[in-house]
Amino acid sequence: MKNKQIILGIETSCDEIGISIYCNKIGFISEYTYSQTIHEKYGGTIPELSSKENIKKIISIILYSLKKSKKKVNFINAVAYTKGPGLKSPLTIGASIGKSFGYTLKIPCIGINHLEAHILIPMLFNKNIKFPCLAILISGAHTIIFKMITYDNLKIIEESQDDGIGETFDKIARALKLKPYSGKSIEKKVTYRKTYKTIKYLKNKTIENQEKISFSGIKTNAINYIKNNKHINIEDICYNFQNEIIKTIISKCRKIIKTYKIQNILLGGGVAANQELRLNMRELTESLNCTLLYTPKKYCTDNGSMIAFLGYIRMYEGKKEKNLKINTFPKLKIN
Ligand code: KG4
Ligand code: ZN
C-alpha cells in the first residue's frame, strides 16, 4: 500500500497480552508483551484467570502503547485482533476490545488466525521469498510442517500425532520444577555445545524408525525417569531431552526438504526461539543449499506484532469485518 497505514495489533490467545502498533512506512512503532505470572501456582493456564487479568490490564497497556508510539488514537487506520485458536475467554476479551476500537474510531477491524501470524511474520524480515517454500510451525500446541504454495495457500505435509512440541517442553520443565514451566527454562540449563552424559532412556525412538512426528513417548519416558531416579542431574536431563526434540524436527525437515526440493524454509512459533534449534536448523538448511527465513527471538513467542503485521496484509487484501459480532474460534485451523 502506498499510503501510510498504522495498524494496532491485539494478541490475547492464552496468558499474554501483546499490543503492537505497526506502520507500513516505518515498522513497529510500539511493542509490548505482558506475560501473566498468576498461573504459575496452578501449573497451567486457567482461562478465567487469564481473561480477568486481560480485563484489568488491556486498556492501560493499549494507552501506554499509544503513548510510546507518539501517535494519537485517531491516527490508527485499522485494528487487528486474534480470533483463534486459543482459549475462549481471553480471546473474547481481545476481540471485544478490538471491535470496540473499530466501531468507535470508524476504522476496519480484522480477525487474525494466530497460526498464520506465527508463520507469516518471517516475511517481514525476509523480503525475497521463493515459493513454494516450507513453513515450520513449532509453538505450544502445534507442530506442523506445511508446504507453502503462496503465502495464503498452505498444505499440511506432516504434523505431530500427539503432544505439541512446546507443551512437551512445558511438561518436562514442570516435572523438573523449573519455573516458569516453559522450554525457555529447559534451554537455560543447557550450555551450548558442551559435552553432557548421554541418557539412553531419553531417546525418541520414532526418529530411528522414521515414524510420524510424535512426542508422547519421550515425554512419558522423561517424566518416569525424573520420578524414578533419586539422584538426577538436571542439566543432563535437559540436554538429552532438548537434543532429542531438536533431532526429531531436524530429521523430519531433512527428509521433507530433499523430497520437495524446496529453497526457502520459514520458521515460526515459540519453540523457534530456542538457540540450539535455530543453530541446527541453519546448519541443516546450509548443508542442503537452502535458506532459512526466521525472525528475531522476540517475534517467535506470542506477540502483538505478528497480529498487527498480518492485519496490515489482510487490510491490503481488503479483508475487513463489516459487523460488530464478536466471533472467536478456539479450535481454528489453517484452511
Ligand atoms: O508460540 P507460543 O508463544 O504460544 C503458542 O502459540 O503456543 O509458544 C509457546 C511455547 C511454549 O510451550 C514454550 O515452552 C515454548 O514455546 N518455548 C520454548 C522456548 N521459548 C518458548 N521452547 C524451547 N526453547 C525456548 N527457548
Ligand atoms: Zn502462539
CSV table of C-alpha atoms and ligand atoms in Angstrom, one decimal:
chain,number,residue,atom,x,y,z
A,1,MET,CA,0.0,0.0,0.0
A,2,LYS,CA,1.4,3.4,-1.0
A,3,ASN,CA,-0.3,5.4,1.7
A,4,LYS,CA,0.9,5.4,5.2
A,5,GLN,CA,-1.1,2.9,7.3
A,6,ILE,CA,-1.0,2.4,11.0
A,7,ILE,CA,-2.3,-0.9,12.5
A,8,LEU,CA,-3.0,-1.7,16.1
A,9,GLY,CA,-2.4,-5.4,16.8
A,10,ILE,CA,-4.0,-7.2,19.8
A,11,GLU,CA,-3.0,-10.7,20.9
A,12,THR,CA,-4.8,-12.4,23.8
A,13,SER,CA,-5.0,-16.1,22.8
A,14,CYS,CA,-3.5,-17.5,26.0
A,15,ASP,CA,-1.8,-16.0,29.0
A,16,GLU,CA,-0.2,-13.0,27.4
A,17,ILE,CA,-1.4,-9.5,26.3
A,18,GLY,CA,0.6,-8.5,23.3
A,19,ILE,CA,-0.1,-5.0,21.9
A,20,SER,CA,1.8,-3.6,19.0
A,21,ILE,CA,1.5,-0.7,16.6
A,22,TYR,CA,2.8,-1.2,13.1
A,23,CYS,CA,3.4,1.4,10.5
A,24,ASN,CA,4.0,0.2,6.9
A,25,LYS,CA,6.5,3.1,6.3
A,26,ILE,CA,8.5,2.7,9.5
A,27,GLY,CA,7.9,-0.7,11.0
A,28,PHE,CA,6.8,-1.3,14.6
A,29,ILE,CA,6.5,2.0,16.5
A,30,SER,CA,5.4,0.4,19.7
A,31,GLU,CA,5.6,-3.1,21.0
A,32,TYR,CA,4.7,-4.5,24.4
A,33,THR,CA,4.1,-8.0,25.7
A,34,TYR,CA,2.7,-8.6,29.2
A,35,SER,CA,3.1,-12.2,30.4
A,36,GLN,CA,0.8,-13.2,33.2
A,37,THR,CA,2.6,-15.0,36.1
A,38,ILE,CA,-0.7,-15.6,38.1
A,39,HIS,CA,-1.0,-19.1,36.6
A,40,GLU,CA,2.3,-20.4,37.9
A,41,LYS,CA,1.0,-21.8,41.2
A,42,TYR,CA,-1.6,-23.8,39.3
A,43,GLY,CA,0.9,-25.5,36.9
A,44,GLY,CA,-1.0,-24.4,33.8
A,45,THR,CA,-3.0,-21.5,32.3
A,46,ILE,CA,-6.5,-21.1,33.9
A,47,PRO,CA,-8.7,-19.5,31.2
A,48,GLU,CA,-10.9,-17.5,33.6
A,49,LEU,CA,-8.0,-16.0,35.4
A,50,SER,CA,-6.4,-15.1,32.2
A,51,SER,CA,-9.5,-13.2,30.9
A,52,LYS,CA,-9.8,-11.4,34.3
A,53,GLU,CA,-6.2,-10.3,34.0
A,54,ASN,CA,-6.9,-9.2,30.4
A,55,ILE,CA,-9.9,-7.1,31.5
A,56,LYS,CA,-7.9,-5.4,34.3
A,57,LYS,CA,-4.8,-4.6,32.2
A,58,ILE,CA,-5.6,-4.4,28.5
A,59,ILE,CA,-6.8,-0.8,28.2
A,60,SER,CA,-3.9,0.6,30.2
A,61,ILE,CA,-1.5,-1.4,28.0
A,62,ILE,CA,-3.1,0.0,24.8
A,63,LEU,CA,-2.9,3.6,26.2
A,64,TYR,CA,0.7,3.0,27.2
A,65,SER,CA,1.5,1.7,23.7
A,66,LEU,CA,-0.1,4.7,22.1
A,67,LYS,CA,1.9,7.0,24.3
A,68,LYS,CA,5.1,5.1,23.4
A,69,SER,CA,4.2,5.4,19.6
A,70,LYS,CA,3.7,9.1,20.0
A,71,LYS,CA,0.6,8.7,17.9
A,72,LYS,CA,-2.9,9.9,18.9
A,73,VAL,CA,-5.6,7.2,18.7
A,74,ASN,CA,-7.2,8.8,15.7
A,75,PHE,CA,-4.0,8.1,13.6
A,76,ILE,CA,-4.8,4.4,13.8
A,77,ASN,CA,-6.1,3.1,10.4
A,78,ALA,CA,-7.2,-0.4,11.4
A,79,VAL,CA,-7.2,-2.7,14.3
A,80,ALA,CA,-6.3,-6.4,14.1
A,81,TYR,CA,-7.0,-8.9,16.9
A,82,THR,CA,-6.5,-12.7,17.3
A,83,LYS,CA,-9.7,-14.6,16.5
A,84,GLY,CA,-8.3,-18.0,17.3
A,85,PRO,CA,-7.1,-20.6,18.0
A,86,GLY,CA,-6.7,-20.2,21.8
A,87,LEU,CA,-8.6,-20.0,25.0
A,88,LYS,CA,-12.2,-18.9,24.5
A,89,SER,CA,-12.5,-16.3,27.3
A,90,PRO,CA,-9.1,-14.5,26.8
A,91,LEU,CA,-9.8,-14.5,23.0
A,92,THR,CA,-13.2,-12.9,23.6
A,93,ILE,CA,-11.7,-10.0,25.6
A,94,GLY,CA,-9.2,-9.2,22.8
A,95,ALA,CA,-11.9,-9.4,20.2
A,96,SER,CA,-14.3,-7.2,22.2
A,97,ILE,CA,-11.7,-4.6,22.7
A,98,GLY,CA,-10.7,-4.7,19.0
A,99,LYS,CA,-14.3,-4.4,17.8
A,100,SER,CA,-15.0,-1.6,20.2
A,101,PHE,CA,-12.0,0.4,18.9
A,102,GLY,CA,-13.0,-0.3,15.3
A,103,TYR,CA,-16.6,0.8,16.0
A,104,THR,CA,-15.6,4.0,18.0
A,105,LEU,CA,-13.0,5.1,15.6
A,106,LYS,CA,-14.9,4.0,12.5
A,107,ILE,CA,-12.0,2.0,11.2
A,108,PRO,CA,-11.7,-1.5,9.8
A,109,CYS,CA,-11.4,-4.3,12.3
A,110,ILE,CA,-9.8,-7.6,11.2
A,111,GLY,CA,-9.8,-11.0,13.0
A,112,ILE,CA,-6.5,-12.8,12.6
A,113,ASN,CA,-5.6,-16.5,12.6
A,114,HIS,CA,-2.9,-16.8,15.3
A,115,LEU,CA,-1.2,-19.8,13.5
A,116,GLU,CA,-1.0,-17.8,10.2
A,117,ALA,CA,0.5,-14.9,12.1
A,118,HIS,CA,3.3,-17.1,13.5
A,119,ILE,CA,4.1,-18.5,10.1
A,120,LEU,CA,4.0,-15.2,8.1
A,121,ILE,CA,5.9,-12.9,10.5
A,122,PRO,CA,9.3,-14.0,9.0
A,123,MET,CA,8.1,-12.4,5.7
A,124,LEU,CA,8.6,-9.0,7.3
A,125,PHE,CA,12.3,-9.7,7.9
A,126,ASN,CA,13.0,-11.6,4.6
A,127,LYS,CA,11.7,-9.9,1.5
A,128,ASN,CA,12.6,-12.3,-1.3
A,129,ILE,CA,10.8,-15.5,-0.6
A,130,LYS,CA,10.9,-18.2,-3.3
A,131,PHE,CA,7.6,-20.1,-3.5
A,132,PRO,CA,6.8,-22.9,-2.9
A,133,CYS,CA,8.6,-23.0,0.4
A,134,LEU,CA,8.4,-24.9,3.6
A,135,ALA,CA,6.7,-23.4,6.7
A,136,ILE,CA,7.6,-24.9,10.1
A,137,LEU,CA,5.2,-24.0,12.9
A,138,ILE,CA,6.6,-25.1,16.3
A,139,SER,CA,4.5,-23.5,19.1
A,140,GLY,CA,2.9,-24.7,22.4
A,141,ALA,CA,0.2,-26.9,21.0
A,142,HIS,CA,1.2,-27.1,17.3
A,143,THR,CA,3.9,-28.9,15.5
A,144,ILE,CA,3.1,-28.7,11.8
A,145,ILE,CA,5.2,-28.7,8.6
A,146,PHE,CA,3.4,-27.0,5.7
A,147,LYS,CA,4.2,-26.7,2.0
A,148,MET,CA,3.5,-23.1,1.3
A,149,ILE,CA,2.4,-22.7,-2.3
A,150,THR,CA,1.8,-19.0,-1.9
A,151,TYR,CA,1.7,-17.0,1.3
A,152,ASP,CA,-2.0,-17.7,1.5
A,153,ASN,CA,-2.1,-21.3,0.3
A,154,LEU,CA,-0.7,-23.8,2.8
A,155,LYS,CA,-0.9,-27.6,2.7
A,156,ILE,CA,0.0,-29.7,5.7
A,157,ILE,CA,2.8,-32.2,4.9
A,158,GLU,CA,3.2,-33.5,8.4
A,159,GLU,CA,2.1,-32.8,12.0
A,160,SER,CA,2.5,-34.2,15.5
A,161,GLN,CA,0.3,-37.2,16.0
A,162,ASP,CA,0.0,-36.5,19.8
A,163,ASP,CA,1.5,-33.8,22.0
A,164,GLY,CA,2.6,-30.4,20.8
A,165,ILE,CA,6.3,-29.7,20.8
A,166,GLY,CA,6.1,-26.7,23.2
A,167,GLU,CA,3.7,-28.5,25.6
A,168,THR,CA,6.2,-31.3,25.8
A,169,PHE,CA,8.9,-28.9,26.9
A,170,ASP,CA,6.4,-27.3,29.4
A,171,LYS,CA,5.6,-30.7,30.9
A,172,ILE,CA,9.3,-31.6,31.4
A,173,ALA,CA,10.0,-28.2,32.9
A,174,ARG,CA,7.2,-28.8,35.4
A,175,ALA,CA,8.4,-32.3,36.2
A,176,LEU,CA,11.9,-30.8,36.9
A,177,LYS,CA,10.2,-27.9,38.9
A,178,LEU,CA,11.9,-25.4,36.6
A,179,LYS,CA,9.9,-22.1,36.7
A,180,PRO,CA,8.5,-20.7,34.5
A,181,TYR,CA,7.3,-24.1,33.2
A,182,SER,CA,8.5,-23.4,29.6
A,183,GLY,CA,11.1,-24.6,27.1
A,184,LYS,CA,12.9,-21.5,27.9
A,185,SER,CA,13.8,-22.8,31.4
A,186,ILE,CA,15.0,-26.1,29.9
A,187,GLU,CA,17.1,-24.2,27.5
A,188,LYS,CA,18.7,-22.1,30.3
A,189,LYS,CA,20.0,-25.3,31.9
A,190,VAL,CA,21.9,-26.3,28.7
A,191,THR,CA,25.2,-24.6,27.8
A,192,TYR,CA,25.6,-24.7,24.1
A,193,ARG,CA,27.9,-27.4,22.6
A,194,LYS,CA,29.2,-28.6,26.0
A,195,THR,CA,29.5,-32.3,26.4
A,196,TYR,CA,26.8,-34.0,28.6
A,197,LYS,CA,26.3,-37.6,29.8
A,198,THR,CA,24.0,-39.5,27.4
A,199,ILE,CA,20.8,-40.9,28.9
A,200,LYS,CA,19.7,-43.7,26.6
A,201,TYR,CA,16.3,-43.8,28.3
A,202,LEU,CA,15.6,-40.4,26.8
A,203,LYS,CA,15.8,-41.4,23.2
A,204,ASN,CA,12.9,-40.6,20.9
A,205,LYS,CA,12.6,-44.0,19.2
A,206,THR,CA,10.3,-42.6,16.5
A,207,ILE,CA,13.4,-40.9,14.8
A,208,GLU,CA,15.2,-44.2,14.2
A,209,ASN,CA,12.0,-45.9,13.0
A,210,GLN,CA,11.2,-42.9,10.6
A,211,GLU,CA,7.7,-42.7,12.1
A,212,LYS,CA,5.5,-39.6,12.0
A,213,ILE,CA,6.2,-36.8,14.5
A,214,SER,CA,5.4,-37.9,18.0
A,215,PHE,CA,6.4,-36.6,21.4
A,216,SER,CA,4.3,-38.7,23.8
A,217,GLY,CA,6.9,-41.5,24.1
A,218,ILE,CA,9.8,-39.3,25.0
A,219,LYS,CA,7.6,-37.2,27.3
A,220,THR,CA,6.4,-40.2,29.3
A,221,ASN,CA,9.9,-41.6,29.5
A,222,ALA,CA,11.4,-38.3,30.7
A,223,ILE,CA,8.7,-37.9,33.4
A,224,ASN,CA,9.2,-41.6,34.6
A,225,TYR,CA,13.0,-41.1,34.6
A,226,ILE,CA,12.6,-38.0,36.7
A,227,LYS,CA,10.2,-39.7,39.1
A,228,ASN,CA,12.1,-43.0,39.5
A,229,ASN,CA,15.6,-41.7,39.9
A,230,LYS,CA,16.6,-40.2,43.2
A,231,HIS,CA,19.9,-38.6,42.1
A,232,ILE,CA,19.2,-37.0,38.8
A,233,ASN,CA,21.4,-34.5,37.1
A,234,ILE,CA,19.0,-31.8,35.8
A,235,GLU,CA,21.5,-30.4,33.2
A,236,ASP,CA,22.0,-33.9,31.7
A,237,ILE,CA,18.2,-34.4,31.5
A,238,CYS,CA,17.6,-31.0,29.9
A,239,TYR,CA,20.3,-31.6,27.4
A,240,ASN,CA,19.3,-35.1,26.4
A,241,PHE,CA,15.6,-34.1,26.2
A,242,GLN,CA,16.1,-30.9,24.2
A,243,ASN,CA,18.6,-32.7,21.9
A,244,GLU,CA,16.1,-35.4,21.1
A,245,ILE,CA,13.3,-33.0,20.4
A,246,ILE,CA,15.5,-31.0,18.1
A,247,LYS,CA,16.7,-34.2,16.3
A,248,THR,CA,13.0,-35.2,15.8
A,249,ILE,CA,12.3,-31.9,13.9
A,250,ILE,CA,15.6,-31.8,12.1
A,251,SER,CA,15.4,-35.4,10.8
A,252,LYS,CA,11.8,-34.8,9.5
A,253,CYS,CA,12.8,-31.5,7.8
A,254,ARG,CA,15.8,-33.1,6.2
A,255,LYS,CA,13.7,-35.7,4.6
A,256,ILE,CA,11.0,-33.3,3.5
A,257,ILE,CA,13.4,-30.7,2.1
A,258,LYS,CA,15.0,-33.4,0.0
A,259,THR,CA,11.7,-34.8,-1.2
A,260,TYR,CA,10.1,-31.5,-2.1
A,261,LYS,CA,13.3,-29.8,-3.4
A,262,ILE,CA,12.5,-26.6,-1.6
A,263,GLN,CA,14.7,-23.5,-1.4
A,264,ASN,CA,13.2,-21.4,1.4
A,265,ILE,CA,12.2,-22.5,4.9
A,266,LEU,CA,10.1,-20.3,7.2
A,267,LEU,CA,10.4,-21.0,10.9
A,268,GLY,CA,7.8,-19.7,13.4
A,269,GLY,CA,6.3,-20.3,16.9
A,270,GLY,CA,7.6,-20.1,20.4
A,271,VAL,CA,9.9,-23.1,20.2
A,272,ALA,CA,11.7,-21.3,17.3
A,273,ALA,CA,13.2,-19.1,19.9
A,274,ASN,CA,15.4,-22.0,21.1
A,275,GLN,CA,19.0,-21.1,20.2
A,276,GLU,CA,20.2,-24.7,19.7
A,277,LEU,CA,17.3,-25.5,17.4
A,278,ARG,CA,18.0,-22.3,15.4
A,279,LEU,CA,21.6,-23.3,15.0
A,280,ASN,CA,20.8,-26.9,14.0
A,281,MET,CA,18.1,-25.7,11.5
A,282,ARG,CA,20.6,-23.2,10.0
A,283,GLU,CA,23.3,-26.0,9.7
A,284,LEU,CA,20.7,-28.3,8.0
A,285,THR,CA,19.5,-25.7,5.5
A,286,GLU,CA,23.0,-24.6,4.6
A,287,SER,CA,24.0,-28.2,4.0
A,288,LEU,CA,21.1,-28.6,1.7
A,289,ASN,CA,21.7,-25.3,-0.1
A,290,CYS,CA,18.5,-23.7,1.0
A,291,THR,CA,17.8,-20.6,3.0
A,292,LEU,CA,16.3,-20.4,6.5
A,293,LEU,CA,14.0,-17.4,7.0
A,294,TYR,CA,13.3,-16.6,10.6
A,295,THR,CA,12.8,-13.7,12.9
A,296,PRO,CA,14.5,-12.2,16.0
A,297,LYS,CA,13.5,-14.4,19.0
A,298,LYS,CA,11.0,-11.9,20.4
A,299,TYR,CA,8.8,-12.5,17.4
A,300,CYS,CA,8.7,-16.3,17.8
A,301,THR,CA,6.8,-16.4,21.1
A,302,ASP,CA,3.3,-14.8,21.2
A,303,ASN,CA,3.3,-11.1,20.5
A,304,GLY,CA,1.0,-8.4,19.1
A,305,SER,CA,3.4,-7.5,16.3
A,306,MET,CA,2.7,-10.6,14.3
A,307,ILE,CA,-1.0,-9.8,14.6
A,308,ALA,CA,-0.5,-6.2,13.5
A,309,PHE,CA,1.6,-7.2,10.6
A,310,LEU,CA,-0.8,-9.8,9.3
A,311,GLY,CA,-3.6,-7.3,9.9
A,312,TYR,CA,-1.8,-5.0,7.5
A,313,ILE,CA,-1.6,-7.7,4.8
A,314,ARG,CA,-5.3,-8.6,5.3
A,315,MET,CA,-6.2,-4.9,5.0
A,316,TYR,CA,-4.2,-4.7,1.8
A,317,GLU,CA,-6.3,-7.6,0.5
A,318,GLY,CA,-9.5,-5.8,1.5
A,319,LYS,CA,-10.5,-8.4,4.1
A,320,LYS,CA,-12.3,-6.3,6.7
A,321,GLU,CA,-15.1,-7.3,9.1
A,322,LYS,CA,-18.3,-5.5,8.5
A,323,ASN,CA,-20.3,-6.5,11.5
A,324,LEU,CA,-19.9,-6.0,15.3
A,325,LYS,CA,-20.5,-9.6,16.2
A,326,ILE,CA,-17.8,-10.9,18.4
A,327,ASN,CA,-16.7,-14.3,17.0
A,328,THR,CA,-13.8,-16.2,18.3
A,329,PHE,CA,-12.6,-19.7,17.2
A,330,PRO,CA,-10.7,-21.6,19.9
A,331,LYS,CA,-10.0,-24.5,17.6
A,332,LEU,CA,-9.3,-22.5,14.4
A,333,LYS,CA,-7.0,-24.3,11.9
A,334,ILE,CA,-5.3,-23.2,8.7
A,335,ASN,CA,-7.5,-23.8,5.6
B,1,KG4,O1,4.1,-19.6,20.1
B,1,KG4,P1,3.9,-19.6,21.6
B,1,KG4,O2,4.4,-18.4,22.4
B,1,KG4,O3,2.5,-19.9,22.0
B,1,KG4,C1,1.6,-20.7,21.3
B,1,KG4,O4,1.0,-20.3,20.3
B,1,KG4,O5,1.5,-21.9,21.8
B,1,KG4,O6,4.7,-20.9,22.1
B,1,KG4,C2,4.8,-21.2,23.4
B,1,KG4,C3,5.7,-22.4,23.6
B,1,KG4,C4,5.7,-22.9,25.0
B,1,KG4,O7,5.2,-24.2,25.0
B,1,KG4,C5,7.2,-22.8,25.4
B,1,KG4,O8,7.6,-23.8,26.2
B,1,KG4,C6,7.9,-22.8,24.1
B,1,KG4,O9,7.0,-22.1,23.2
B,1,KG4,N1,9.2,-22.0,24.1
B,1,KG4,C7,10.4,-22.6,24.0
B,1,KG4,C8,11.3,-21.6,24.2
B,1,KG4,N2,10.7,-20.4,24.4
B,1,KG4,C9,9.3,-20.7,24.4
B,1,KG4,N3,10.7,-23.9,23.8
B,1,KG4,C10,12.0,-24.2,23.7
B,1,KG4,N4,13.0,-23.2,23.9
B,1,KG4,C11,12.7,-21.9,24.1
B,1,KG4,N5,13.7,-21.0,24.2
B,2,ZN,ZN,1.4,-18.6,19.6
